[in-house]
C-alpha positions in Angstrom: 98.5 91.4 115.3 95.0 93.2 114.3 92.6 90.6 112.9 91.1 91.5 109.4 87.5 91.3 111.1 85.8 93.5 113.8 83.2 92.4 116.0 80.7 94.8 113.9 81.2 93.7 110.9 81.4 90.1 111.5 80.6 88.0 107.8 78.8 91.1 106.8 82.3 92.3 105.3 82.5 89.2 103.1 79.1 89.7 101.9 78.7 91.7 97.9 77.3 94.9 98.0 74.5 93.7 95.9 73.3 91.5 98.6 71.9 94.8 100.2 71.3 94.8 104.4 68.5 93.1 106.8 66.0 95.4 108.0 66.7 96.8 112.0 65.5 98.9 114.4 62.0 100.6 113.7 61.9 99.3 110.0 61.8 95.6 111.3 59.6 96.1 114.2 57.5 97.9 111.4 57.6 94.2 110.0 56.7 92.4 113.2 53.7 94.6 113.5 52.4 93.7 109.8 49.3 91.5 109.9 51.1 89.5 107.2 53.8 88.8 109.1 53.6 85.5 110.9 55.7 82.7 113.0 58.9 85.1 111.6 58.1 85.3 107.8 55.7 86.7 105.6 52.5 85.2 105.2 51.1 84.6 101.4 47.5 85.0 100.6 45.7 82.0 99.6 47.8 79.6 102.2 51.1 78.6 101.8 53.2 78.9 98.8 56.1 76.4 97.7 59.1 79.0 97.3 61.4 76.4 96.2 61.5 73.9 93.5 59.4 70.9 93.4 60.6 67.7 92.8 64.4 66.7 93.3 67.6 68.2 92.2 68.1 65.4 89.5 64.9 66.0 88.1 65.4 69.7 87.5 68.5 69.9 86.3 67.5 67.2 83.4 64.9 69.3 82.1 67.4 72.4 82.4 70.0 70.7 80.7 67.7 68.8 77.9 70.3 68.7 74.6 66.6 69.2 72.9 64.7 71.8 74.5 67.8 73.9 76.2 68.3 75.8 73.0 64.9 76.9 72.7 65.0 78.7 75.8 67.7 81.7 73.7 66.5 83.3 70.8 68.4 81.9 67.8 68.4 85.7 66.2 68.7 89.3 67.3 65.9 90.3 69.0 64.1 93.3 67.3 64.3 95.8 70.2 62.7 99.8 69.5 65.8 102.2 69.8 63.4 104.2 72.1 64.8 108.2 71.7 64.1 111.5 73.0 61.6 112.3 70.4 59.2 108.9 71.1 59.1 110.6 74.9 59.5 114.0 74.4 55.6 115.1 73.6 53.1 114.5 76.0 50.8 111.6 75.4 47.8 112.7 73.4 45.4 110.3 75.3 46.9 111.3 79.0 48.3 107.3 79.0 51.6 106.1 77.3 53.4 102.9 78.0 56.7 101.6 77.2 57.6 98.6 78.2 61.9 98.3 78.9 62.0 94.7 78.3 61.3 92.3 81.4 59.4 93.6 84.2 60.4 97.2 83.4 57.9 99.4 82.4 57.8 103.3 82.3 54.1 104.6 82.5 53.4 108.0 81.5 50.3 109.1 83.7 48.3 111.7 83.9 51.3 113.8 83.5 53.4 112.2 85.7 55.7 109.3 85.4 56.4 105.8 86.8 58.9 103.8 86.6 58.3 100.0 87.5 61.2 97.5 88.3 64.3 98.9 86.3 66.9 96.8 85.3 69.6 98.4 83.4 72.2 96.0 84.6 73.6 93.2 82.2 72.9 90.5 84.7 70.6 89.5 87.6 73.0 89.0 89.6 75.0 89.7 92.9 78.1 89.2 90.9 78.9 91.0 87.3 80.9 88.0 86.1 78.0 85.0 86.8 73.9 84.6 86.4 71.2 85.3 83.9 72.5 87.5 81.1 70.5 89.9 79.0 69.5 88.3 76.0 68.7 92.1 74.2 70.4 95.6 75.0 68.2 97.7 76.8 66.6 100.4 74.9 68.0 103.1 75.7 70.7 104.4 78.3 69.2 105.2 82.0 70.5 108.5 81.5 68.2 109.1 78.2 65.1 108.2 80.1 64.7 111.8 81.5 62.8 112.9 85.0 60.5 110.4 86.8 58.4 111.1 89.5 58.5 107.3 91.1 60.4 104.5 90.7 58.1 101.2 91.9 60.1 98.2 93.1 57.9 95.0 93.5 59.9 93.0 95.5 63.9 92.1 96.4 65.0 89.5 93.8 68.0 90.3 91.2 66.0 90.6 87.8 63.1 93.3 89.8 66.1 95.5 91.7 69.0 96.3 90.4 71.6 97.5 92.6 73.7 99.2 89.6 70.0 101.2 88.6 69.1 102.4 92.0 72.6 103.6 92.8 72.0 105.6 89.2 68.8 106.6 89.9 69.7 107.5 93.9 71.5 110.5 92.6 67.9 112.2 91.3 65.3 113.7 92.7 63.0 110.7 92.5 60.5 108.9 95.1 60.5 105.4 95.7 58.0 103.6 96.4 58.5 99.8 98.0 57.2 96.8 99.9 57.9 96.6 103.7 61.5 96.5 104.5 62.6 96.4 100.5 63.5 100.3 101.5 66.9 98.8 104.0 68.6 97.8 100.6 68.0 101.5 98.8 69.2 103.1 102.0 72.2 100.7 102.0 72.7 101.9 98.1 72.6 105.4 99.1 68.4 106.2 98.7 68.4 108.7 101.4 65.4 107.7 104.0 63.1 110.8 102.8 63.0 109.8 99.6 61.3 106.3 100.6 57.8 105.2 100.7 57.5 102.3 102.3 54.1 100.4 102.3 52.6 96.7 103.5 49.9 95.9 101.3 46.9 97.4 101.1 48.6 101.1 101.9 48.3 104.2 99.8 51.0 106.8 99.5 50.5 110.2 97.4 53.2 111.2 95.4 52.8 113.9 93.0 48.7 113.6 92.1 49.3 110.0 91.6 47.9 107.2 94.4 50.3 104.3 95.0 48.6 101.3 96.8 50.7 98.4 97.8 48.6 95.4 97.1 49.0 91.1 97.4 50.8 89.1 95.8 52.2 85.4 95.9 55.4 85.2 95.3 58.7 85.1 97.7 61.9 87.4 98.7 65.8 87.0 99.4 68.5 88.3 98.1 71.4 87.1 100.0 72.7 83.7 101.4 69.9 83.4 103.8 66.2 84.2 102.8 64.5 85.4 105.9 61.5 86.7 104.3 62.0 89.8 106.4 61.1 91.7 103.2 57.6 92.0 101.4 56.7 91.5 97.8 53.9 93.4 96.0 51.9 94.0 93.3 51.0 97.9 92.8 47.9 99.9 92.0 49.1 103.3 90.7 45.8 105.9 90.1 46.2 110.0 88.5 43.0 111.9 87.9 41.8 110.3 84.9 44.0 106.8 84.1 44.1 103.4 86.5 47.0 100.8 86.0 48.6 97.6 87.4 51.5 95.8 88.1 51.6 92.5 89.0 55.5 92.1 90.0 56.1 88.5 90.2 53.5 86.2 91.6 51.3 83.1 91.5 47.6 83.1 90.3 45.4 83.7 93.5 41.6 84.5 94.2 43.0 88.1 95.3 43.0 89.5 91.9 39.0 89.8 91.7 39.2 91.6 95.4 41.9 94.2 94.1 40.5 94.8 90.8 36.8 95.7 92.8 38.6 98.0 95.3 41.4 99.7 92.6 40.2 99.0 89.5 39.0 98.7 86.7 42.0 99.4 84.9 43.5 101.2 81.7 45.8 98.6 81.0 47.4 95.9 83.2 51.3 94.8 83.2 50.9 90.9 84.1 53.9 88.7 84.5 53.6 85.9 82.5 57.1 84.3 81.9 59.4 82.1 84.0 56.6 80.3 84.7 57.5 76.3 85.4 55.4 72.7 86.9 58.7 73.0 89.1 57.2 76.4 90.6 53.6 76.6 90.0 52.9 78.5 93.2 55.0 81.8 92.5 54.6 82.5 88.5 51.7 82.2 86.1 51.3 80.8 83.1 50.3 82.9 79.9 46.7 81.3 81.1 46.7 81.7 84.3 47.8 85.9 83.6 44.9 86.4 81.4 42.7 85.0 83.9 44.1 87.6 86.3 43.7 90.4 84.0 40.1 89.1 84.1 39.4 89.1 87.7 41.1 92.5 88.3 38.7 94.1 85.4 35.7 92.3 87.1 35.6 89.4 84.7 34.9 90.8 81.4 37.5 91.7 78.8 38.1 95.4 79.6 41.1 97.6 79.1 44.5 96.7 77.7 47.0 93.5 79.0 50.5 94.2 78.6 52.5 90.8 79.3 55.6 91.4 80.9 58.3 89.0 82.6 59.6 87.6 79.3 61.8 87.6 76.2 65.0 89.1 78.5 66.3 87.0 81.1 66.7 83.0 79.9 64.9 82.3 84.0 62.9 79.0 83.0 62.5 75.8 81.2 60.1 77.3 78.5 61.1 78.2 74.9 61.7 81.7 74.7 59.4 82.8 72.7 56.4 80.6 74.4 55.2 83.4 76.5 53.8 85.2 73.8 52.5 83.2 71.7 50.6 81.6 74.2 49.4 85.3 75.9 48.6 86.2 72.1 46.4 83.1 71.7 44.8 83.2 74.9 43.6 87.0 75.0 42.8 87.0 71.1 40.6 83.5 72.2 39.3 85.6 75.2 38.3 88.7 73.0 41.2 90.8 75.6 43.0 93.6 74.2 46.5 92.7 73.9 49.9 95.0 73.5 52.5 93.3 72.1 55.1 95.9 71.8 59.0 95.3 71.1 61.1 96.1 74.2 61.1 100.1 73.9 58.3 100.5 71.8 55.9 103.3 73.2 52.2 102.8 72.7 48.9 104.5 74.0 46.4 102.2 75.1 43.6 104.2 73.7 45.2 104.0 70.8 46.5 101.5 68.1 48.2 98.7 69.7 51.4 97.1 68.8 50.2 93.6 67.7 52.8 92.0 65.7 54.4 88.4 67.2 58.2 90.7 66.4 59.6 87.4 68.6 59.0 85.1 65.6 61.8 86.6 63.8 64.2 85.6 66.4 62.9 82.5 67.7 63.5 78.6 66.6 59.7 77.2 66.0 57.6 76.9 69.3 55.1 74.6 70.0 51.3 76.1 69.1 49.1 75.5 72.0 45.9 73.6 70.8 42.7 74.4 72.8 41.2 72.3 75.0 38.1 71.7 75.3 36.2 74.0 77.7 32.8 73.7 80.1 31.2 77.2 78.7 31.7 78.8 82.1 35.5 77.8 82.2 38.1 80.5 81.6 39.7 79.5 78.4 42.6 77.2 78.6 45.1 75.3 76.6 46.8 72.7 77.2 50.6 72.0 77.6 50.7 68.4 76.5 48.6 68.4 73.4 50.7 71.0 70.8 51.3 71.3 67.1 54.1 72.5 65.8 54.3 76.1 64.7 53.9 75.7 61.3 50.4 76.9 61.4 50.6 80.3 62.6 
């Protein structure tokens, strides 16, 4: 009798369709060719980067399953999300610049004329599977089909909650360009993203799409989707530039001396999307704190308070042992301490940075008190900094 398996499909035929497929052929010697590719993996900048949890297995799971602090990672209310519609997009931004951040690392940026997509998650989960892992903890704010024509969709890197199969299957069935890190492009042509529609880029390339410059550029941070992580694919932060309007995104990644170096050669920039959620002492390599993202947005705008931050990486997926709300309060402390422009818009809440800025703390409404980060005391040439062990409670905002 016929076995179940052939030779050429071997485990791959147990494997989810999520999971996505290795790079081969050109695309992987492609790889082996990048100067950031090293003793089989991907090098980060700044030395080596602890991709895994520190500390042991005990250790982590306590503070994940604290009876004290685990409900403060969920809001305890509805979250207050913009019921973004046709008209809020329809009409051209009057400043040439329009943001609306999707909630998590989703953002679509109107540039220029054109428009940009960045990390779209529209599934309910990031996830292989539709039935286990990190659950939205708000609707998205509007359908994918609502969203209307873009001319790029940016991916940053691999991981669940940055590409989501059940999006770029939608979105494979447009007209749209994608733009991605080395060998990110074998999953969207394993989804059904035909090859010409892919711009695949190690960092420090350009591609042109439409009067807009894409430039791949470093980040510190980690990939793997599957059983295995190879690190056979890059992660990125992007530099996206139209005639008159610069912006950033920083994907996922831990603070590094790189920002200053990209912010000289790119920037400055109209507004910068900075993760600054899922941040943990478990993982300090890979995510910044609310801190150490200001500080970023810093170096990229050549150390001065300059343009508009936009935090992103928070308030959707429950991904860390923080409260939930913790990321902005502590971003909206830190850049009003700083003298940074800050946008704190509700997930599909259009804004122009040129213009008024959403600046209400909307998460307060649906969060349990949080812990108000005192301020530490600082050497006048220190960035400014709080400290995670010395807090009030929130009573005093």
């Amino acid at each position: 009798m016929t076995g179940w398996r052939s030779k050429s499909s071997g485990l791959s035929a147990l494997q989810p369709e999520a999971f996505g497929a290795q790079p081969r052929g050109e695309r992987l010697a492609r790889i082996r060719r990048s100067p950031h590719f090293k003793d089989g993996v991907f090098q980060n900048p700044g030395g080596t980067a602890r991709t895994r949890p520190s500390g042991s297995t005990l250790d982590l799971a306590k503070v994940f399953l604290d009876k004290d602090t685990r409900p403060l990672r969920s809001p305890v209310g509805t979250v207050p999300v913009h019921a973004t519609t046709l008209a809020d997009l329809a009409k051209p931004p009057t400043t040439g610049l329009r943001v609306t951040w999707m909630g998590h690392s989703g953002v679509l940026v109107e540039i220029d004329g054109h428009r940009v997509l960045f990390d779209p998650v529209w599934g309910e989960r990031c996830s292989p599977f539709p039935f286990v892992g990190p659950r939205r903890l708000h609707p998205v704010p509007l359908p994918l089909a609502a969203l209307g024509p873009v001319d790029v969709v940016v991916v940053s890197h691999d991981h669940y909650d940055h590409l989501d199969m059940p999006t770029i299957k939608a979105l494979a069935g447009t007209d749209t360009v994608f733009a991605v890190p080395l060998g990110v492009g074998a999953h969207l042509e394993h989804w059904g993203v035909s090859a010409d529609r892919l711009r695949e880029l190690d960092w420090h390339e350009s591609t042109k799409v439409r009067g807009l410059t894409l430039t791949a550029t470093p980040a510190r941070h980690f990939c793997g989707r599957g059983l295995r992580n190879t690190q056979h694919t890059l992660w990125a932060s992007w530099s996206v530039a139209g005639e008159e309007h610069r912006v950033y995104h920083s994907g996922d990644t831990g603070y590094f001396e790189g920002f200053r170096e990209i912010g000289a050669s790119h920037g400055p920039f109209d507004v910068t999307m900075i993760q600054i959620g899922a941040y943990s002492e478990f993982w300090p390599d890979i995510h910044m704190t609310p801190e150490e993202g200001l500080r970023a947005h810093l170096d990229l705008q050549g150390g001065t308070p300059h343009g508009v931050l936009l935090p992103i990486h928070w308030g959707t997926f429950n991904l860390a042992p923080h409260p939930w709300a913790e990321p902005g309060e502590w971003t909206k402390e830190a850049a009003e301490e700083a003298g940074q422009a800050v946008a704190l818009p509700r997930p599909g809440e259009p804004f122009e940075p040129a213009g008024k800025l959403p600046a209400d703390a909307w998460w307060r409404s649906a969060s349990a008190p949080v812990a108000h980060l005192r301020r530490r005391p600082q050497k006048p040439s220190a960035a400014p900094g709080f400290s995670r062990t010395e807090v009030d409670l929130a009573g005093e905002r």
